[in-house]
Amino acid sequence: MQLGMIGLGRMGANMVRRLVRHGHQCVVFDMSPNAVAELVKDNATGSSSLSDFVKKLEKPRAIWLMVPAAVVDKSIRDLLLLIEAGDTLIDGGNSYYIDDIRRSKELAQKGINYVDVGTSGGVWGLERGYCMMIGGPDEAVQRLDPVFKTLAPGVGEIPRTPGREQAAVGTSEHGYLHCGQNGAGHFVKMVHNGIEYGLMAAYAEGLGILRAANIGKQTHAADAETTPLRVPEHYQYDLNLSEIAEVWRRGSVVASWLLDLTATALLEDPALSKFAGRVSDSGEGRWTIAAAIDEAVPAPVLTTALYERFSSRGEADFQNRLLSAMRYEFGGHLEKAASERPRWP
Amino acid sequence: MQLGMIGLGRMGANMVRRLVRHGHQCVVFDMSPNAVAELVKDNATGSSSLSDFVKKLEKPRAIWLMVPAAVVDKSIRDLLLLIEAGDTLIDGGNSYYIDDIRRSKELAQKGINYVDVGTSGGVWGLERGYCMMIGGPDEAVQRLDPVFKTLAPGVGEIPRTPGREQAAVGTSEHGYLHCGQNGAGHFVKMVHNGIEYGLMAAYAEGLGILRAANIGKQTHAADAETTPLRVPEHYQYDLNLSEIAEVWRRGSVVASWLLDLTATALLEDPALSKFAGRVSDSGEGRWTIAAAIDEAVPAPVLTTALYERFSSRGEADFQNRLLSAMRYEFGGHLEKAASERPRWP
Amino acid sequence: MQLGMIGLGRMGANMVRRLVRHGHQCVVFDMSPNAVAELVKDNATGSSSLSDFVKKLEKPRAIWLMVPAAVVDKSIRDLLLLIEAGDTLIDGGNSYYIDDIRRSKELAQKGINYVDVGTSGGVWGLERGYCMMIGGPDEAVQRLDPVFKTLAPGVGEIPRTPGREQAAVGTSEHGYLHCGQNGAGHFVKMVHNGIEYGLMAAYAEGLGILRAANIGKQTHAADAETTPLRVPEHYQYDLNLSEIAEVWRRGSVVASWLLDLTATALLEDPALSKFAGRVSDSGEGRWTIAAAIDEAVPAPVLTTALYERFSSRGEADFQNRLLSAMRYEFGGHLEKAASERPRWP
Amino acid sequence: MQLGMIGLGRMGANMVRRLVRHGHQCVVFDMSPNAVAELVKDNATGSSSLSDFVKKLEKPRAIWLMVPAAVVDKSIRDLLLLIEAGDTLIDGGNSYYIDDIRRSKELAQKGINYVDVGTSGGVWGLERGYCMMIGGPDEAVQRLDPVFKTLAPGVGEIPRTPGREQAAVGTSEHGYLHCGQNGAGHFVKMVHNGIEYGLMAAYAEGLGILRAANIGKQTHAADAETTPLRVPEHYQYDLNLSEIAEVWRRGSVVASWLLDLTATALLEDPALSKFAGRVSDSGEGRWTIAAAIDEAVPAPVLTTALYERFSSRGEADFQNRLLSAMRYEFGGHLEKAASERPRWP
């Protein structure tokens, strides 16, 4: 079918390529004429302006926005001057589902359908396909099914979940799912990312513990500010993290795609020296926690994973200084104190 | 090659089956003659007593113990009366690596090799193969390579980690790895399980948040002890967890084997009604945290996941009563107080 | 000075009593005529309706609302029909500071001052005084100073903070503080309560660890689902929690008012048997976390404390069942399995 | 009574001073002759060597060790050459209670009493008295009662716990308590410190949230790696932390001695600029968690507080780099990426 795509960054461009390769017709637009020109080379239909873009689309139009969450509303405002009742806008980016609820109401008043699509797959989507979580009215979602089917990974070589043979046929096995009314797509994607933070932290912490398994070989300061290691003989292992990540990829309970990527990263550079360890968080992790708290659902693992990211960026520095200050006040403890050596031999 | 197996529970029995199918000779023993008889049907060599078992093994003997961690030491004591220098004992169960360090020293004094093998794969190992993390002296581990190769999953259809083509050939791609000296195998398996707890908790929390996404449809008590939901319209989603787990299996960042199993469990029974939610923990999660603390490696996600299991079994009950008692003392708050209704309309 | 008080629950009634005792004139109103009558006995001026209440106040009026957060807006709407420009409304309850920001803007358009006061002190305030955190325009706050001064505890016998002798004179030593513009009072009170959750959890967890210090005296199941205690000799202490809480009250680093209350509760009933351990949370703990996340400030201790409360009310049950289900899927683990006894003696 | 004190650091020296002031006779020893000389000025009896020290003590001797935990065993070995059956050794430092259990058994075989005393009070003890948690045999502890009574703060001006009037008279009100057999003193002190970590973290996190309450005034990068603040108007507060800590000291639920110290530290220097935020941990926090895990008691708040200290010292750096590496692998995310600006305006 025909789809218009606005926003030709890494994600948007590759989605167009995947659609065109499978016979769909894509009209594309981006603020950067170069980005448009690149996609034209890959058989998309280019456009020179937003109005040119809209004109090239058959009615009822289907327009997919793949732009940063912060500019979705502006994009919609601009489009509203050009589109008409019966058209469908799809937000495939990382919008907050609460914005979806608002937008869908506003657009419905103008007869325009709104579909929110949480898209996972990152830089691998062109090749592997995109996992899509979809929210919106039944009819609008149904009409876009050919697009979703092509963008999704499909069943592939991943074994069927036992019991699904008899199950009513659905799309989830193919890697896309209509989750519910507007906002449901981004809600599910939001929690997906929240889980992602937790999974990543679990691997990172575990590998951190493995990495320090040789700590008994080090000599430590023996002062009142340093806890001695009681049995250094228990921590004499020089473990190869890259090989360990690799061995877990086959047959272990912790095998996963994130582990695959971890193995890749550790094989490239076991010291991960090109990273400083300042870990960004996009909004989904935060919104997941906000939802957990509203719902009174305990989510300590996901929240802790989020806070580890904050701390990695130095956001705990003041708190830490305050802890040191309290210790100084009640015990006269000085940071890194060299002065408190034992008097008794 | 020939291997003796002691302990024919689910794990031990299936490992023997996998070995025999691939041409190894297995001599087996278990306290239960029935368990031995079952394996004899599957072409293992049975034995009627521990001494009969030892006699049937060629020297130098290779004896794999697949018994509960609590009885490994007793098993070794019994075997020590029957075996001799040059033989090798393999502990394939869930021993604490600190016990491995002790045992390997004791056995080395008698000229007996000790190899510790952390084994992941559970009930799926017969079919999928077992991921093995191995600790012990080079020579002893090397001699057992044919056994490990057969038990391991092998490369299979899992894509190669990019960059491994040029890498020196090793065994990790096949699903087994000699991690280091004695204890290293169980150390790595221990942390593997610690990570497993974290991963499981991440999925459980996330799915819990999705499940409660319809909380805005419920009416809540409006008293001073209950926090009202500010915007019920934001929580109107009836999400199908079984379908969501399924859709994430293809193309998403959170795809994993644990997710595959989650999808299976939720498809069977979305309400999970056969479970009460009292989650056991075997020792590895606890030992992982003990190691993290000894090493001063922060592991809040893994620790929190462990504590969630403790709490699921009611271990926080006293603490919770104490919190209620404090609230009563400072604010006169009564649990589930119906009395504190607003006076002002 | 003269103050009108609406809402004569435990907090409001005692605040009136404290004010009247110190020579202020209080006009009071409550939906319950009995509540009004009680206060009249204590020398407050009663009123029979909201309009009667407003009429009895001298202009510019100062009206303190001490009603549940959920009915503040309705109360203000009703009052707006009766009051006029120049009057001041004080919200002394537990409003979300975001509501303060909204209300203050709306009221400012009508020339009405709004002051938000976070009030700590609970059932003890009548005797000890109330700690007050205040937000609002300078002039309005300044005019109410006599009221704040009376309600606050005053310097009392609590030692001066070293260095304060020379400090510019302020009110914080007296137990009340103008924290900033509207919302600042409830913002500071919100975080105060967030801290309170963390402090309470720290005591509860620690006392829980002390209580279980005799766990080595118990016999435990020896099956694969139960982690054995390695050294039972290390956990043979029958500790008296009530005496321990008491001893910490004098000279220890953990002395606090919450500890005083804990000692009281444990002395009354060491088993805390009148509590079920379902711990409520009012909104402040949740809002504190929402602020932490918006600000990217890591707050894992405060958040964990909040989640412990959720879990105490059974909110983690589904997640726990899911963990058990996963364990069953990968390892065949049954909850509380009696079947997995060791086969090997 | 007469007491021998070994170890004249800040704690030991001040304890001697407090004892001498109240009429006890103290014989003192330290590796540093200057430290001994200082105490002699304060009316203690000095000694020139360990054997001189022992000779000056009347039998049965009572010898208090106030030396770093790491040298207690060496000190005892040296003393064992000089003392005899019937004497009592008191370890008043921060020993691990498991060492107490071992030592008490070894010393009992020689007829020597061992008493373990967990001591809280820090640099303030001389003036305020020391809170003491005591483990050991009844008779030995009883004999030392005059020493404990003097070192302890006594009832002082702290109000009696309601209900204690009728309670059997005990020592806990005076600030010292015989908690149980050997190890009980340090066990209770260990958990005391674990709680202390949790309390400190609660204040630090809360004040951190208050400090960032003006984050809405800042301008933030608007790129895909930075989560925008949805409503900057909600974070416009410039809060004075020093004044807030002060106001909470009177009448609030969070009043405590740690808060008093926090107020002092923030008054001295609101920026806490002399601290770098590398927070030490002595062993007690770690041992508390080890006990919690052995006991299966959930202690997420205390554990998290410990991990925050680890992280403050950079111990999470590798894990954070690994998180960044994973994000790069699946999403091409670069740390602090300036390149991922929105293409769409």
PDB file of C-alpha atoms in Angstrom, chain A residues 6 8-10 29-32 35 50 67-68 71 74-75 78 96 98-99 121-124 196 200-201 203-205 207-208 211 224-227 230 241 257-258 261-262 264-266 268 270-272 274-283 286-287 308-309 312 317-333 335-336 340 342-345, chain D residues 6 8-10 29-32 35 50 67-68 71 74-75 78 96 98-99 121-124 196 200-201 203-205 207-208 211 224-227 230 241 257-258 261-262 264-266 268 270-272 274-283 286-287 308-309 312 317-333 335-336 340 342-345:
ATOM      1  CA  ILE A   6       7.996  12.123   7.672  1.00  0.00           C
ATOM      2  CA  LEU A   8      14.176  10.131   7.710  1.00  0.00           C
ATOM      3  CA  GLY A   9      16.579   9.599  10.551  1.00  0.00           C
ATOM      4  CA  ARG A  10      18.067   6.180  11.138  1.00  0.00           C
ATOM      5  CA  PHE A  29       9.769  14.005   3.549  1.00  0.00           C
ATOM      6  CA  ASP A  30      12.454  15.384   5.825  1.00  0.00           C
ATOM      7  CA  MET A  31      13.761  18.825   6.666  1.00  0.00           C
ATOM      8  CA  SER A  32      17.020  17.701   5.111  1.00  0.00           C
ATOM      9  CA  ALA A  35      17.952  12.706   3.549  1.00  0.00           C
ATOM     10  CA  LEU A  50       5.313  19.318   3.374  1.00  0.00           C
ATOM     11  CA  VAL A  67      10.374  12.335  14.420  1.00  0.00           C
ATOM     12  CA  PRO A  68      11.676  13.079  17.924  1.00  0.00           C
ATOM     13  CA  VAL A  71       8.487  17.770  17.695  1.00  0.00           C
ATOM     14  CA  LYS A  74       4.513  20.749  15.933  1.00  0.00           C
ATOM     15  CA  SER A  75       4.538  18.288  13.019  1.00  0.00           C
ATOM     16  CA  ASP A  78       1.734  21.784  10.400  1.00  0.00           C
ATOM     17  CA  TYR A  96       4.489   9.608  26.032  1.00  0.00           C
ATOM     18  CA  ILE A  98      -0.492  10.553  27.717  1.00  0.00           C
ATOM     19  CA  ASP A  99       0.208  12.759  24.722  1.00  0.00           C
ATOM     20  CA  GLY A 121      14.380  -2.767  16.894  1.00  0.00           C
ATOM     21  CA  GLY A 122      16.833   0.084  16.759  1.00  0.00           C
ATOM     22  CA  VAL A 123      19.577  -0.001  14.174  1.00  0.00           C
ATOM     23  CA  TRP A 124      18.840  -3.690  13.564  1.00  0.00           C
ATOM     24  CA  GLU A 196      14.937  -3.156  29.082  1.00  0.00           C
ATOM     25  CA  MET A 200      20.520  -4.261  31.122  1.00  0.00           C
ATOM     26  CA  ALA A 201      21.262  -3.456  34.738  1.00  0.00           C
ATOM     27  CA  TYR A 203      23.695  -8.057  33.163  1.00  0.00           C
ATOM     28  CA  ALA A 204      25.863  -5.052  34.006  1.00  0.00           C
ATOM     29  CA  GLU A 205      25.822  -5.754  37.722  1.00  0.00           C
ATOM     30  CA  LEU A 207      29.378  -8.873  34.904  1.00  0.00           C
ATOM     31  CA  GLY A 208      30.702  -6.260  37.312  1.00  0.00           C
ATOM     32  CA  ARG A 211      35.090  -8.669  36.779  1.00  0.00           C
ATOM     33  CA  ALA A 224      39.618   2.460  59.783  1.00  0.00           C
ATOM     34  CA  GLU A 225      37.914   3.838  56.650  1.00  0.00           C
ATOM     35  CA  THR A 226      38.462   0.684  54.600  1.00  0.00           C
ATOM     36  CA  THR A 227      36.690  -2.600  55.157  1.00  0.00           C
ATOM     37  CA  ARG A 230      38.129 -11.303  55.214  1.00  0.00           C
ATOM     38  CA  LEU A 241      34.022 -11.541  30.522  1.00  0.00           C
ATOM     39  CA  TRP A 257      19.331 -10.545  22.521  1.00  0.00           C
ATOM     40  CA  LEU A 258      20.806  -8.056  24.979  1.00  0.00           C
ATOM     41  CA  LEU A 261      24.924  -7.507  22.053  1.00  0.00           C
ATOM     42  CA  THR A 262      26.891  -7.610  25.286  1.00  0.00           C
ATOM     43  CA  THR A 264      29.632  -8.322  20.764  1.00  0.00           C
ATOM     44  CA  ALA A 265      30.628  -5.255  22.750  1.00  0.00           C
ATOM     45  CA  LEU A 266      32.961  -7.172  25.062  1.00  0.00           C
ATOM     46  CA  GLU A 268      35.326  -5.703  20.412  1.00  0.00           C
ATOM     47  CA  PRO A 270      36.882  -5.965  26.815  1.00  0.00           C
ATOM     48  CA  ALA A 271      37.781  -2.726  28.610  1.00  0.00           C
ATOM     49  CA  LEU A 272      34.945  -0.777  26.939  1.00  0.00           C
ATOM     50  CA  LYS A 274      35.540   4.195  24.416  1.00  0.00           C
ATOM     51  CA  PHE A 275      32.714   4.694  26.896  1.00  0.00           C
ATOM     52  CA  ALA A 276      32.853   7.005  29.879  1.00  0.00           C
ATOM     53  CA  GLY A 277      29.931   5.421  31.649  1.00  0.00           C
ATOM     54  CA  ARG A 278      27.573   8.378  31.566  1.00  0.00           C
ATOM     55  CA  VAL A 279      24.379   6.527  30.715  1.00  0.00           C
ATOM     56  CA  SER A 280      21.544   8.473  29.149  1.00  0.00           C
ATOM     57  CA  ASP A 281      17.923   7.715  29.770  1.00  0.00           C
ATOM     58  CA  SER A 282      15.204   8.629  27.369  1.00  0.00           C
ATOM     59  CA  GLY A 283      11.800   9.232  28.867  1.00  0.00           C
ATOM     60  CA  ARG A 286      10.907   7.478  33.911  1.00  0.00           C
ATOM     61  CA  TRP A 287       7.349   7.206  32.633  1.00  0.00           C
ATOM     62  CA  GLU A 308      21.773   3.793  38.432  1.00  0.00           C
ATOM     63  CA  ARG A 309      21.692   5.754  35.195  1.00  0.00           C
ATOM     64  CA  SER A 312      26.257   7.379  36.423  1.00  0.00           C
ATOM     65  CA  ASP A 317      27.175  13.904  43.939  1.00  0.00           C
ATOM     66  CA  PHE A 318      25.513  16.291  46.361  1.00  0.00           C
ATOM     67  CA  GLN A 319      23.928  13.455  48.305  1.00  0.00           C
ATOM     68  CA  ASN A 320      27.272  11.747  48.586  1.00  0.00           C
ATOM     69  CA  ARG A 321      28.934  14.881  49.862  1.00  0.00           C
ATOM     70  CA  LEU A 322      26.185  15.134  52.427  1.00  0.00           C
ATOM     71  CA  LEU A 323      26.848  11.575  53.600  1.00  0.00           C
ATOM     72  CA  SER A 324      30.520  12.389  54.013  1.00  0.00           C
ATOM     73  CA  ALA A 325      29.594  15.541  55.898  1.00  0.00           C
ATOM     74  CA  MET A 326      27.376  13.608  58.320  1.00  0.00           C
ATOM     75  CA  ARG A 327      30.113  11.060  58.923  1.00  0.00           C
ATOM     76  CA  TYR A 328      32.493  13.893  59.659  1.00  0.00           C
ATOM     77  CA  GLU A 329      30.053  15.465  62.096  1.00  0.00           C
ATOM     78  CA  PHE A 330      29.354  12.392  64.193  1.00  0.00           C
ATOM     79  CA  GLY A 331      32.605  10.516  63.927  1.00  0.00           C
ATOM     80  CA  GLY A 332      35.206  12.967  62.761  1.00  0.00           C
ATOM     81  CA  HIS A 333      35.631  10.731  59.723  1.00  0.00           C
ATOM     82  CA  GLU A 335      37.208  11.183  53.374  1.00  0.00           C
ATOM     83  CA  LYS A 336      40.047   8.944  52.204  1.00  0.00           C
ATOM     84  CA  GLU A 340      43.311   7.143  61.012  1.00  0.00           C
ATOM     85  CA  PRO A 342      45.833   1.875  63.674  1.00  0.00           C
ATOM     86  CA  ARG A 343      47.962   2.861  66.636  1.00  0.00           C
ATOM     87  CA  TRP A 344      48.175  -0.626  67.957  1.00  0.00           C
ATOM     88  CA  PRO A 345      50.452  -2.748  65.769  1.00  0.00           C
TER      89      PRO A 345
ATOM     90  CA  ILE D   6      44.503  -0.314  75.593  1.00  0.00           C
ATOM     91  CA  LEU D   8      44.091   5.714  73.214  1.00  0.00           C
ATOM     92  CA  GLY D   9      42.702   6.974  69.943  1.00  0.00           C
ATOM     93  CA  ARG D  10      39.858   9.432  69.953  1.00  0.00           C
ATOM     94  CA  PHE D  29      48.513   1.835  77.369  1.00  0.00           C
ATOM     95  CA  ASP D  30      49.089   2.759  73.756  1.00  0.00           C
ATOM     96  CA  MET D  31      51.846   2.160  71.231  1.00  0.00           C
ATOM     97  CA  SER D  32      52.337   5.911  71.258  1.00  0.00           C
ATOM     98  CA  ALA D  35      49.084   9.288  73.769  1.00  0.00           C
ATOM     99  CA  LEU D  50      52.138  -4.045  77.824  1.00  0.00           C
ATOM    100  CA  VAL D  67      41.817  -0.714  68.952  1.00  0.00           C
ATOM    101  CA  PRO D  68      40.980  -1.122  65.261  1.00  0.00           C
ATOM    102  CA  VAL D  71      44.414  -5.665  65.375  1.00  0.00           C
ATOM    103  CA  LYS D  74      47.001  -9.630  67.724  1.00  0.00           C
ATOM    104  CA  SER D  75      46.354  -7.598  70.876  1.00  0.00           C
ATOM    105  CA  ASP D  78      50.036 -10.499  73.159  1.00  0.00           C
ATOM    106  CA  TYR D  96      32.592  -8.597  63.546  1.00  0.00           C
ATOM    107  CA  ILE D  98      31.528 -13.784  64.323  1.00  0.00           C
ATOM    108  CA  ASP D  99      35.022 -13.051  65.599  1.00  0.00           C
ATOM    109  CA  GLY D 121      28.678   7.959  70.240  1.00  0.00           C
ATOM    110  CA  GLY D 122      31.668   8.924  68.148  1.00  0.00           C
ATOM    111  CA  VAL D 123      33.426  12.162  68.905  1.00  0.00           C
ATOM    112  CA  TRP D 124      30.479  13.261  71.040  1.00  0.00           C
ATOM    113  CA  GLU D 196      22.443   4.392  60.386  1.00  0.00           C
ATOM    114  CA  MET D 200      21.646   8.862  56.389  1.00  0.00           C
ATOM    115  CA  ALA D 201      20.697   7.902  52.844  1.00  0.00           C
ATOM    116  CA  TYR D 203      18.088  12.379  54.509  1.00  0.00           C
ATOM    117  CA  ALA D 204      20.644  12.694  51.718  1.00  0.00           C
ATOM    118  CA  GLU D 205      18.213  11.661  49.014  1.00  0.00           C
ATOM    119  CA  LEU D 207      17.697  16.923  50.591  1.00  0.00           C
ATOM    120  CA  GLY D 208      18.991  16.138  47.117  1.00  0.00           C
ATOM    121  CA  ARG D 211      18.117  21.015  46.200  1.00  0.00           C
ATOM    122  CA  ALA D 224      17.124  12.346  21.766  1.00  0.00           C
ATOM    123  CA  GLU D 225      19.481  11.439  24.624  1.00  0.00           C
ATOM    124  CA  THR D 226      17.962  13.894  27.077  1.00  0.00           C
ATOM    125  CA  THR D 227      14.540  13.551  28.644  1.00  0.00           C
ATOM    126  CA  ARG D 230       7.450  18.270  30.913  1.00  0.00           C
ATOM    127  CA  LEU D 241      18.551  23.445  52.726  1.00  0.00           C
ATOM    128  CA  TRP D 257      20.331  13.381  66.024  1.00  0.00           C
ATOM    129  CA  LEU D 258      21.507  12.753  62.464  1.00  0.00           C
ATOM    130  CA  LEU D 261      24.281  17.028  62.569  1.00  0.00           C
ATOM    131  CA  THR D 262      23.002  17.624  59.058  1.00  0.00           C
ATOM    132  CA  THR D 264      25.199  21.786  61.555  1.00  0.00           C
ATOM    133  CA  ALA D 265      27.007  20.695  58.418  1.00  0.00           C
ATOM    134  CA  LEU D 266      24.725  22.645  56.098  1.00  0.00           C
ATOM    135  CA  GLU D 268      28.748  25.661  58.139  1.00  0.00           C
ATOM    136  CA  PRO D 270      25.708  24.871  52.344  1.00  0.00           C
ATOM    137  CA  ALA D 271      27.741  23.678  49.341  1.00  0.00           C
ATOM    138  CA  LEU D 272      29.619  21.073  51.405  1.00  0.00           C
ATOM    139  CA  LYS D 274      35.197  20.411  51.428  1.00  0.00           C
ATOM    140  CA  PHE D 275      33.819  16.971  50.659  1.00  0.00           C
ATOM    141  CA  ALA D 276      34.335  15.128  47.412  1.00  0.00           C
ATOM    142  CA  GLY D 277      31.510  12.687  47.978  1.00  0.00           C
ATOM    143  CA  ARG D 278      33.561   9.522  48.194  1.00  0.00           C
ATOM    144  CA  VAL D 279      31.765   7.873  51.079  1.00  0.00           C
ATOM    145  CA  SER D 280      33.598   5.227  53.058  1.00  0.00           C
ATOM    146  CA  ASP D 281      31.907   2.259  54.586  1.00  0.00           C
ATOM    147  CA  SER D 282      33.307   0.410  57.535  1.00  0.00           C
ATOM    148  CA  GLY D 283      32.385  -3.248  57.809  1.00  0.00           C
ATOM    149  CA  ARG D 286      28.229  -5.019  54.830  1.00  0.00           C
ATOM    150  CA  TRP D 287      27.895  -7.480  57.686  1.00  0.00           C
ATOM    151  CA  GLU D 308      25.111   4.116  47.144  1.00  0.00           C
ATOM    152  CA  ARG D 309      28.350   4.367  49.094  1.00  0.00           C
ATOM    153  CA  SER D 312      30.046   7.141  45.300  1.00  0.00           C
ATOM    154  CA  ASP D 317      32.044   2.650  36.602  1.00  0.00           C
ATOM    155  CA  PHE D 318      32.538  -0.561  34.659  1.00  0.00           C
ATOM    156  CA  GLN D 319      28.865  -1.418  34.859  1.00  0.00           C
ATOM    157  CA  ASN D 320      27.963   2.018  33.568  1.00  0.00           C
ATOM    158  CA  ARG D 321      30.334   1.712  30.641  1.00  0.00           C
ATOM    159  CA  LEU D 322      28.712  -1.620  29.872  1.00  0.00           C
ATOM    160  CA  LEU D 323      25.272  -0.006  29.833  1.00  0.00           C
ATOM    161  CA  SER D 324      26.502   2.615  27.413  1.00  0.00           C
ATOM    162  CA  ALA D 325      28.043  -0.108  25.280  1.00  0.00           C
ATOM    163  CA  MET D 326      24.769  -2.027  25.102  1.00  0.00           C
ATOM    164  CA  ARG D 327      22.878   1.125  24.158  1.00  0.00           C
ATOM    165  CA  TYR D 328      25.396   1.717  21.418  1.00  0.00           C
ATOM    166  CA  GLU D 329      25.015  -1.829  20.131  1.00  0.00           C
ATOM    167  CA  PHE D 330      21.245  -1.891  19.870  1.00  0.00           C
ATOM    168  CA  GLY D 331      20.465   1.706  19.133  1.00  0.00           C
ATOM    169  CA  GLY D 332      23.644   3.306  17.933  1.00  0.00           C
ATOM    170  CA  HIS D 333      23.341   5.629  20.911  1.00  0.00           C
ATOM    171  CA  GLU D 335      27.203   8.957  25.051  1.00  0.00           C
ATOM    172  CA  LYS D 336      26.433  12.675  25.355  1.00  0.00           C
ATOM    173  CA  GLU D 340      21.381  13.056  17.365  1.00  0.00           C
ATOM    174  CA  PRO D 342      16.121  16.379  15.737  1.00  0.00           C
ATOM    175  CA  ARG D 343      15.993  16.722  11.970  1.00  0.00           C
ATOM    176  CA  TRP D 344      12.436  17.868  12.005  1.00  0.00           C
ATOM    177  CA  PRO D 345      12.220  21.445  13.380  1.00  0.00           C
TER     178      PRO D 345
END
